[in-house]
PDB file of C-alpha atoms and ligand atoms in Angstrom:
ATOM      1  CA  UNK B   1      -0.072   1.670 -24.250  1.00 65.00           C
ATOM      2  CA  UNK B   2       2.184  -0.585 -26.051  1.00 84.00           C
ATOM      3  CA  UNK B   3       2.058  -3.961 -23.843  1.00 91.00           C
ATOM      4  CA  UNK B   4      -1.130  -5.029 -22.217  1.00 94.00           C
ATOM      5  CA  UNK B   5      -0.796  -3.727 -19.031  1.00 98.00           C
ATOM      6  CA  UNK B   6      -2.403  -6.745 -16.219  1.00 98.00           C
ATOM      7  CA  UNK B   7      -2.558  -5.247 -12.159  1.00 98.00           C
ATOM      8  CA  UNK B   8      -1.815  -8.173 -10.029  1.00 98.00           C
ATOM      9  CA  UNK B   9      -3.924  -6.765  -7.206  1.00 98.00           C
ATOM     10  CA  UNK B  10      -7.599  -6.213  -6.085  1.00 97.00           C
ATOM     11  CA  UNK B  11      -6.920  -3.272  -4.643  1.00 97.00           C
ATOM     12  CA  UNK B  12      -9.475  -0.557  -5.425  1.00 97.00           C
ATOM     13  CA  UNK B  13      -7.242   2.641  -5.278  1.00 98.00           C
ATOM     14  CA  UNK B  14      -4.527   0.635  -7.147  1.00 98.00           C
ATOM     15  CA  UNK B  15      -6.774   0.340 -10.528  1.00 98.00           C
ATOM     16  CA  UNK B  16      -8.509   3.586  -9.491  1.00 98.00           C
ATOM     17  CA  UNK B  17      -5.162   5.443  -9.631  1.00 98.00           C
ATOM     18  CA  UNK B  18      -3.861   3.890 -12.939  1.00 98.00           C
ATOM     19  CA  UNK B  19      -6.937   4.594 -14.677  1.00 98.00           C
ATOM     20  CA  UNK B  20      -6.966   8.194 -13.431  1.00 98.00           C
ATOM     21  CA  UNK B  21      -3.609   8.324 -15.270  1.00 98.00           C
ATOM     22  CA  UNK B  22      -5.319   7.147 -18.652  1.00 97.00           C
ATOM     23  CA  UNK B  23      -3.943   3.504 -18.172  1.00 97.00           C
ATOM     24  CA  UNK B  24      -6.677   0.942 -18.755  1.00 97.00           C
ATOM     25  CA  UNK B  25      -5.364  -2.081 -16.576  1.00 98.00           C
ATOM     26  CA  UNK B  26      -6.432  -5.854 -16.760  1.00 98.00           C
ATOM     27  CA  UNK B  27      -7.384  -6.667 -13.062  1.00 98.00           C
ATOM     28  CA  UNK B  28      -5.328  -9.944 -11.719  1.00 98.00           C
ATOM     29  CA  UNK B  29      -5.672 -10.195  -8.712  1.00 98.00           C
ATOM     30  CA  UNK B  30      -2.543 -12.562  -7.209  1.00 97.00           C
ATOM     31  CA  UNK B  31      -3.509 -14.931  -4.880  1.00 91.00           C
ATOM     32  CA  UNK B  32      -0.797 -15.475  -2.835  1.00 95.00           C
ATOM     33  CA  UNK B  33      -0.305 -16.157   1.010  1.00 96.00           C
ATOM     34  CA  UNK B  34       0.824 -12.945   2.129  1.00 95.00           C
ATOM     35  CA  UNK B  35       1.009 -13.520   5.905  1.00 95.00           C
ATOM     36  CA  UNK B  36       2.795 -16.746   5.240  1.00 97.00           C
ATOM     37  CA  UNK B  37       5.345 -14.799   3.114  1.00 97.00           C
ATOM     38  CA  UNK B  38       5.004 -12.097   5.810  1.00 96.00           C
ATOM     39  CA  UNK B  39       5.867 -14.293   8.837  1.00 96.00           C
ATOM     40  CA  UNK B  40       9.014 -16.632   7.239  1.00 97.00           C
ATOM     41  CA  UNK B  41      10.567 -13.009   6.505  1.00 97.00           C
ATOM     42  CA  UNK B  42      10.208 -11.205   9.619  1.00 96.00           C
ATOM     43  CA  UNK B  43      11.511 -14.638  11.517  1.00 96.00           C
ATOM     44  CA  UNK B  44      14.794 -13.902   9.411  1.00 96.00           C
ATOM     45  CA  UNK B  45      14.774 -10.272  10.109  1.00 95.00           C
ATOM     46  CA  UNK B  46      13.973  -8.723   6.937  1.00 95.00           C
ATOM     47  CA  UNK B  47      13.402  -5.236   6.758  1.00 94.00           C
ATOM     48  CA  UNK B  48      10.528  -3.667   6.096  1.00 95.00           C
ATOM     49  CA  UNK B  49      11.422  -2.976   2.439  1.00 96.00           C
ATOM     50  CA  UNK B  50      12.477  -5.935   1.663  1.00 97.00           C
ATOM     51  CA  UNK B  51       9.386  -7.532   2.356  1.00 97.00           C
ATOM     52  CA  UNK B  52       6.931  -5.242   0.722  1.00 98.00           C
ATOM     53  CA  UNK B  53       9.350  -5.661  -2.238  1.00 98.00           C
ATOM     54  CA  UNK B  54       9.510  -9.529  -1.909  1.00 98.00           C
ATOM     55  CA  UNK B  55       5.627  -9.511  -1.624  1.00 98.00           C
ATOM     56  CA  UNK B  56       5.513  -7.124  -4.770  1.00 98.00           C
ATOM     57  CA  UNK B  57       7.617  -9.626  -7.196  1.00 98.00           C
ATOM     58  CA  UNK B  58       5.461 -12.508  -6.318  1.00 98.00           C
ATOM     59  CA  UNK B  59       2.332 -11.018  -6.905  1.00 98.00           C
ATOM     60  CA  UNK B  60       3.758  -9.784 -10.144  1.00 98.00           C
ATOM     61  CA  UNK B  61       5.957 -13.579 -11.276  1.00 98.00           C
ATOM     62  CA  UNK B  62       2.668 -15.169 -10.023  1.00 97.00           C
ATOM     63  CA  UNK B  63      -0.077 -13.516 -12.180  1.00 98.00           C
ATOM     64  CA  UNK B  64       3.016 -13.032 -14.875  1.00 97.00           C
ATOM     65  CA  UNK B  65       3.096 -16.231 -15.774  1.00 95.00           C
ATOM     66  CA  UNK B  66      -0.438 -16.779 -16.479  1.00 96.00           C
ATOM     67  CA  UNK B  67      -0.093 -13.275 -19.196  1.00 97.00           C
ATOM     68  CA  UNK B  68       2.760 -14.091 -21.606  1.00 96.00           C
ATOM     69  CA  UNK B  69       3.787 -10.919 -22.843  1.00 96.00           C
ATOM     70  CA  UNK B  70       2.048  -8.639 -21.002  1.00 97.00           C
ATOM     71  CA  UNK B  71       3.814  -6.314 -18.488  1.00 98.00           C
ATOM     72  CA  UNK B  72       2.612  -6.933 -14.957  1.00 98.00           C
ATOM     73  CA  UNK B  73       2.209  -4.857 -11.874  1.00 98.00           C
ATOM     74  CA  UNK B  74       3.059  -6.108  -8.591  1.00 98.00           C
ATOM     75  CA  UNK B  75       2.342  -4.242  -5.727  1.00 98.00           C
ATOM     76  CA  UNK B  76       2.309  -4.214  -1.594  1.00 98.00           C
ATOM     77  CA  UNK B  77       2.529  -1.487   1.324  1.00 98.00           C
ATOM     78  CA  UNK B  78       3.946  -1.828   4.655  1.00 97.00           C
ATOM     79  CA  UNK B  79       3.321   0.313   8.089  1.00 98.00           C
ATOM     80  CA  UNK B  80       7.111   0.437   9.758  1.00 98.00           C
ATOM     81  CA  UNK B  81       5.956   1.776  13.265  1.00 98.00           C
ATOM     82  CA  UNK B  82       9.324   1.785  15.343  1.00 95.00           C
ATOM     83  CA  UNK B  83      10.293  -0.886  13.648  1.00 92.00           C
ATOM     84  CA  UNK B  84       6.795  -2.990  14.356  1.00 94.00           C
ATOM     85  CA  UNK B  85       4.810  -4.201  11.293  1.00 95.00           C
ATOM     86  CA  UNK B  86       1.513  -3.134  11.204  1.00 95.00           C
ATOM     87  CA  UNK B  87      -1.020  -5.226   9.029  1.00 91.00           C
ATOM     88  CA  UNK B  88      -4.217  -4.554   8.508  1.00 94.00           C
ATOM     89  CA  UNK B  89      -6.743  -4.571  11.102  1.00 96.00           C
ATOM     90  CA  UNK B  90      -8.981  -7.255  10.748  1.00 96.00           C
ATOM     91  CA  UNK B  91     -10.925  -6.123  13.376  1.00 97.00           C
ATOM     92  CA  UNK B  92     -12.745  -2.822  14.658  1.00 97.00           C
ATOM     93  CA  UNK B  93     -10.983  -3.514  17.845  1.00 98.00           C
ATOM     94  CA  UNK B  94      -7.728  -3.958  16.223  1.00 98.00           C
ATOM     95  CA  UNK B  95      -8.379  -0.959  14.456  1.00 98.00           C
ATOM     96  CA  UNK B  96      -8.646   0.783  17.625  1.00 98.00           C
ATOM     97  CA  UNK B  97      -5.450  -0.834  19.234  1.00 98.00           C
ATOM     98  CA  UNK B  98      -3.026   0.202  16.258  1.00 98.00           C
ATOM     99  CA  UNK B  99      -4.130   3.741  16.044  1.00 98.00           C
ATOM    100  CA  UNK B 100      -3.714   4.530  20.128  1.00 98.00           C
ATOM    101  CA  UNK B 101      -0.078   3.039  19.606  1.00 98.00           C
ATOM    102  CA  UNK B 102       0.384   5.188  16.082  1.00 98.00           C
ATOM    103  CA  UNK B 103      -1.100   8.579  17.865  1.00 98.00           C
ATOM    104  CA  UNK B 104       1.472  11.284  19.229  1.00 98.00           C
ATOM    105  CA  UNK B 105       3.813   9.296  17.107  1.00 98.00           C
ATOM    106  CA  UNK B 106       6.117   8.865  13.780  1.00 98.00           C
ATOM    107  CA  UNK B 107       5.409   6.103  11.207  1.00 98.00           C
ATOM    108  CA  UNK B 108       6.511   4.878   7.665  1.00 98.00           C
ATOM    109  CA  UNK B 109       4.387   3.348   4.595  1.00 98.00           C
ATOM    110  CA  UNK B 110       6.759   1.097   2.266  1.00 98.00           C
ATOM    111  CA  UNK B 111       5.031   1.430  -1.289  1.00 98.00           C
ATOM    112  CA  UNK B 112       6.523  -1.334  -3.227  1.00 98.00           C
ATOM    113  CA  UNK B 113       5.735  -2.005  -7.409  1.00 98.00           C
ATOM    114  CA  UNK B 114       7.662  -4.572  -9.660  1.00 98.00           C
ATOM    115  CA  UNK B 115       7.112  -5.036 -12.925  1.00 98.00           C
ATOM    116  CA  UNK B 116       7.449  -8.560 -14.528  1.00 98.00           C
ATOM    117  CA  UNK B 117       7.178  -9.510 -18.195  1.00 97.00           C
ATOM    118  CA  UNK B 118       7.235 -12.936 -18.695  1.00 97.00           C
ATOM    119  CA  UNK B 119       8.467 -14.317 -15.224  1.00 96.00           C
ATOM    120  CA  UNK B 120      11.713 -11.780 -15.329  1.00 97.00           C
ATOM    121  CA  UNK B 121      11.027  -8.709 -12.967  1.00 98.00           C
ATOM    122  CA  UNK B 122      12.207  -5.770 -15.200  1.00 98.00           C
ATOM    123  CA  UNK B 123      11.496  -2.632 -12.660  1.00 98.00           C
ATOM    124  CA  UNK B 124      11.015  -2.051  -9.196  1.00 98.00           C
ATOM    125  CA  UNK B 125      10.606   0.788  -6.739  1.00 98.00           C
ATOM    126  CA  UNK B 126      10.055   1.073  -2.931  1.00 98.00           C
ATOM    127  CA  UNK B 127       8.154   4.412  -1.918  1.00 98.00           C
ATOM    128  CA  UNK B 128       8.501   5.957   1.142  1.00 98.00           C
ATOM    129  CA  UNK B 129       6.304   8.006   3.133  1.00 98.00           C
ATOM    130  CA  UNK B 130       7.186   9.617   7.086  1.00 98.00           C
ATOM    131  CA  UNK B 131       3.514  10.131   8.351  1.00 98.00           C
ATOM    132  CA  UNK B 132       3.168  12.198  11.772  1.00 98.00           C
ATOM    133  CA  UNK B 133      -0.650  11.468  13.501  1.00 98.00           C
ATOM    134  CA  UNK B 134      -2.073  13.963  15.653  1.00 98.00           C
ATOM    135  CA  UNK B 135      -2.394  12.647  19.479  1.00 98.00           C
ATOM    136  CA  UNK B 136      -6.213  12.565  19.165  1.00 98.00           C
ATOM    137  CA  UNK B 137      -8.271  11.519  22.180  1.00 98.00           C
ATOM    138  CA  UNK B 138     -10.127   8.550  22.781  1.00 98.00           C
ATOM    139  CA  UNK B 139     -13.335  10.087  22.134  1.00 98.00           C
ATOM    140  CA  UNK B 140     -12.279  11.218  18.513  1.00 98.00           C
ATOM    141  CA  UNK B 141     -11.249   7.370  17.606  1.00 98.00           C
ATOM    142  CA  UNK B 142     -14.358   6.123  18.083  1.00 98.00           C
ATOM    143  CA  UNK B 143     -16.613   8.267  16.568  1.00 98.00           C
ATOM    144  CA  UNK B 144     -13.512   7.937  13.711  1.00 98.00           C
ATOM    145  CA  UNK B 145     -14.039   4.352  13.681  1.00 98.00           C
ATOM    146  CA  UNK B 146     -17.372   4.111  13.539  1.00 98.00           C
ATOM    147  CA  UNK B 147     -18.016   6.865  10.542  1.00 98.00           C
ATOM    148  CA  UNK B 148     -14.797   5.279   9.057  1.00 98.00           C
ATOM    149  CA  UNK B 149     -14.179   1.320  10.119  1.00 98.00           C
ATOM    150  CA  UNK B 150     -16.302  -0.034   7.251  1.00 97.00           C
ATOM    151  CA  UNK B 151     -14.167   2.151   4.385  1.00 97.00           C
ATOM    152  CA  UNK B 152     -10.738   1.651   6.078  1.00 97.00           C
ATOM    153  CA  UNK B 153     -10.821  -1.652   7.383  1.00 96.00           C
ATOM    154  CA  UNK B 154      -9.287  -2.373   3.471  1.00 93.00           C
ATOM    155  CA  UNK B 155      -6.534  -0.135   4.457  1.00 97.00           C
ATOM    156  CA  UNK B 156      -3.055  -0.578   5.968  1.00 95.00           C
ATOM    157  CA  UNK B 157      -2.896   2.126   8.880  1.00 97.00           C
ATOM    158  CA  UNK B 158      -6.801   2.103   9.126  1.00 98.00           C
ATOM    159  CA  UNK B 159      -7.264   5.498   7.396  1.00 98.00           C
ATOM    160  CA  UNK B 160      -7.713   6.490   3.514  1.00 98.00           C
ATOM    161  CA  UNK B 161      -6.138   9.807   3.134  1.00 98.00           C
ATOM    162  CA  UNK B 162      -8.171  11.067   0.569  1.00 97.00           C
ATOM    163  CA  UNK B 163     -11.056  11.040   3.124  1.00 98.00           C
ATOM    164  CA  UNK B 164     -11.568  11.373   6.457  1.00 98.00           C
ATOM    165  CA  UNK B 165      -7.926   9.981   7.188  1.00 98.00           C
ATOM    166  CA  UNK B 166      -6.157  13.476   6.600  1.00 98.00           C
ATOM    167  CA  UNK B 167      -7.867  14.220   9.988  1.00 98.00           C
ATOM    168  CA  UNK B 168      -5.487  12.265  11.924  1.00 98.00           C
ATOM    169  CA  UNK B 169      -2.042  13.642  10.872  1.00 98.00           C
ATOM    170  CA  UNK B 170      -0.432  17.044  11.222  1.00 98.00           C
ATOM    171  CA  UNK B 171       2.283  16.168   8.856  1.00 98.00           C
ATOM    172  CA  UNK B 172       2.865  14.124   6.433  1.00 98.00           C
ATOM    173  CA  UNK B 173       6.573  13.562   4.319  1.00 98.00           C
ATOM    174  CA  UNK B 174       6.298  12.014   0.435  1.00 98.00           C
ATOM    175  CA  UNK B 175       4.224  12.105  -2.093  1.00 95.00           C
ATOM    176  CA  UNK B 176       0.879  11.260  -1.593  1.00 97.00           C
ATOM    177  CA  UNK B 177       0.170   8.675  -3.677  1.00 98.00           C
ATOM    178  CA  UNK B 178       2.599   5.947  -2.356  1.00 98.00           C
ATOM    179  CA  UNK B 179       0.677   6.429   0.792  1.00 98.00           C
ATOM    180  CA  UNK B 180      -2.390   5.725  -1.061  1.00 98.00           C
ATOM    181  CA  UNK B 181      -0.303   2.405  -2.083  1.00 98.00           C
ATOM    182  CA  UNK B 182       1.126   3.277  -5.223  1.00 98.00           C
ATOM    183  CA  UNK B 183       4.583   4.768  -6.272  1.00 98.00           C
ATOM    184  CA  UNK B 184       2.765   6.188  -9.045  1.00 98.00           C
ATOM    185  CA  UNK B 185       5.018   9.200 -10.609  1.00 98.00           C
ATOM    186  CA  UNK B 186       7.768   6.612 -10.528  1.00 98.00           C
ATOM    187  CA  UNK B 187       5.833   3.906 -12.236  1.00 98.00           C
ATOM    188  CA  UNK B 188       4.420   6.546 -14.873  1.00 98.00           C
ATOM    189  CA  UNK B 189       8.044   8.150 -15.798  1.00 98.00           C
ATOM    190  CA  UNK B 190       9.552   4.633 -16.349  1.00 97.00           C
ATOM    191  CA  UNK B 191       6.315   3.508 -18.629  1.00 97.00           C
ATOM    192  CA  UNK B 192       7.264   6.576 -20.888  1.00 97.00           C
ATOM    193  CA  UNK B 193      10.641   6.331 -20.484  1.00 97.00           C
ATOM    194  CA  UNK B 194      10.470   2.716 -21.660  1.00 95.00           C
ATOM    195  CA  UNK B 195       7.541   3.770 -24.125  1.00 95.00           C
ATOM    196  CA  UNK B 196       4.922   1.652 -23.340  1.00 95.00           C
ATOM    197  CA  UNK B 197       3.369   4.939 -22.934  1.00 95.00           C
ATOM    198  CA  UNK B 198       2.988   7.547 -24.573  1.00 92.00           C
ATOM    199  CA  UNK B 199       5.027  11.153 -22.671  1.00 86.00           C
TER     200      UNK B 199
HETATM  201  N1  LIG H   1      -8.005   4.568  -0.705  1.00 72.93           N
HETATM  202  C1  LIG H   1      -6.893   4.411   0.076  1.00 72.93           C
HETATM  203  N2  LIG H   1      -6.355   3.161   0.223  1.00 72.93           N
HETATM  204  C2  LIG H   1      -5.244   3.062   1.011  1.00 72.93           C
HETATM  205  C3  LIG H   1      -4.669   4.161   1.691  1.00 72.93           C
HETATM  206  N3  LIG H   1      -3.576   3.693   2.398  1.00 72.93           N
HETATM  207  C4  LIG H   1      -3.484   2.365   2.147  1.00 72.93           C
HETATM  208  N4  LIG H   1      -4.480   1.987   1.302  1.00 72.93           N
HETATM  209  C5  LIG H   1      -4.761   0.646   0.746  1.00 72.93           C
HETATM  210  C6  LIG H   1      -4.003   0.432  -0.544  1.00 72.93           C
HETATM  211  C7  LIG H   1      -4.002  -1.062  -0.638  1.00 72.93           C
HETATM  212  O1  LIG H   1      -5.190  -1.507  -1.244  1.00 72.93           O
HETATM  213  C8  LIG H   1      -3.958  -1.490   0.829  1.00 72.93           C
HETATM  214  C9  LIG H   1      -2.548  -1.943   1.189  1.00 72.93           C
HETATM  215  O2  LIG H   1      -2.567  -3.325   1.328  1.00 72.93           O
HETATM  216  P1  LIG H   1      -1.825  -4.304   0.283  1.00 72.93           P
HETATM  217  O3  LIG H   1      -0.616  -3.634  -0.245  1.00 72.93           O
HETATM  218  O4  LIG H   1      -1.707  -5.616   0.940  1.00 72.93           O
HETATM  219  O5  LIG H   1      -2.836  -4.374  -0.947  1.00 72.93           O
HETATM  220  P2  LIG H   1      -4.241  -5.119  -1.031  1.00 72.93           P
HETATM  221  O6  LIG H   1      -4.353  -6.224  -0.051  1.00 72.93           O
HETATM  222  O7  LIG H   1      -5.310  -4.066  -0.980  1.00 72.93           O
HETATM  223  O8  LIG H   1      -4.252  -5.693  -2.515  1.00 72.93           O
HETATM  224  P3  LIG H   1      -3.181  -6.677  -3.207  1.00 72.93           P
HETATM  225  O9  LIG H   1      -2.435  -7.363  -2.096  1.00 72.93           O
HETATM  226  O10 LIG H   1      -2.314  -5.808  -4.045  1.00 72.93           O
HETATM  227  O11 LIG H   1      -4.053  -7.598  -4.019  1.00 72.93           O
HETATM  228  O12 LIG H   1      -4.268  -0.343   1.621  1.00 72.93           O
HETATM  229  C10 LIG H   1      -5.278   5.450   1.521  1.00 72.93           C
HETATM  230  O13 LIG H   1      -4.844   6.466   2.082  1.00 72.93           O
HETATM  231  N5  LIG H   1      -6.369   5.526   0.699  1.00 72.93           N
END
């Protein structure tokens, strides 16, 4: 790696993913007020990309500032369900309510990633996923929820696709690691391209 390379986010499978890939990331968590951002977008009708992209650059210009020189990862997913925003569930019950209304049905993950260097973003990618869930019954969810709340309760959609998650779809569109939250073949190419890594 040439630059340092600093992850603006506490997300687990984030840092899990990069280090898979032989990166060895500084963990920076941003600490920004996402549902604030969230909100003031949606009232002006931003699209769903747009505001896992706007989220992704301030994480990244935030914790960016803080690492001169370094190159800095910026990240955020979306659930577009119909053209509803799902968040995550902060709730079992919530849990619940989001997957009856995502059953039987179509949705979208927006994987977003910006890279900053010095408070200038220089890269940025949207991944995009078309995820088809099973119509399950009733009975299934809970038993889901309660093997499964406690793990996915970090995760937008309320499922981790690497586990029991896979369970609930019958197809799935796009590469599988943007819906883990990470546009990560994109993000790798540019790195080498750019040679801050080596490939
Ligand atoms: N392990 C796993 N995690 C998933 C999956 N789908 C979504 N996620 C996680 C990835 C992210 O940590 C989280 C998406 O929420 P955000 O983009 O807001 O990131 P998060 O709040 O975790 O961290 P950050 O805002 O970047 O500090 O959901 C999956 O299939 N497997």
């Amino acid at each position: 790696m040439g630059s340092p390379l600093v992850l603006a986010s506490g997300s687990e499978i984030r840092a899990q993913l990069l280090r898979n890939a032989g990166l060895d990331p500084q963990i920076f968590p941003a600490r920004i007020d996402e549902d604030m951002v969230r909100e003031s977008l949606l009232a002006e009708s931003a699209p769903p990309r747009d505001i896992a992209d706007t989220l992704a650059e301030m994480k990244a210009l935030k914790v960016s500032d803080k690492t001169p020189g370094a190159l800095v990862l910026g990240c955020d997913q979306v659930l577009d369900h119909q053209g509803t925003l799902f968040t995550k569930a902060d709730t079992l019950e919530q849990a619940r309510d989001q997957l009856q209304r995502l059953r039987g049905s179509r949705h979208m993950l927006l994987s977003a990633a910006v890279i900053c260097r010095d408070g200038k973003p220089l890269w940025r990618h949207v991944g995009q996923v078309r995820l088809y869930m099973r119509d399950f019954s009733d009975a299934y969810l809970d038993a889901y929820l309660d093997r499964n709340w406690n793990s996915v309760r970090h995760a937008v959609g309320c499922y981790k696709l690497e586990e029991e998650g896979v369970r609930l779809f019958h197809r799935i569109e796009g590469d599988y690691f943007n819906v883990l939250g990470l546009p990560l073949l994109e993000l790798l190419s540019h790195l080498a391209l750019i040679g801050e890594i080596d490939g």
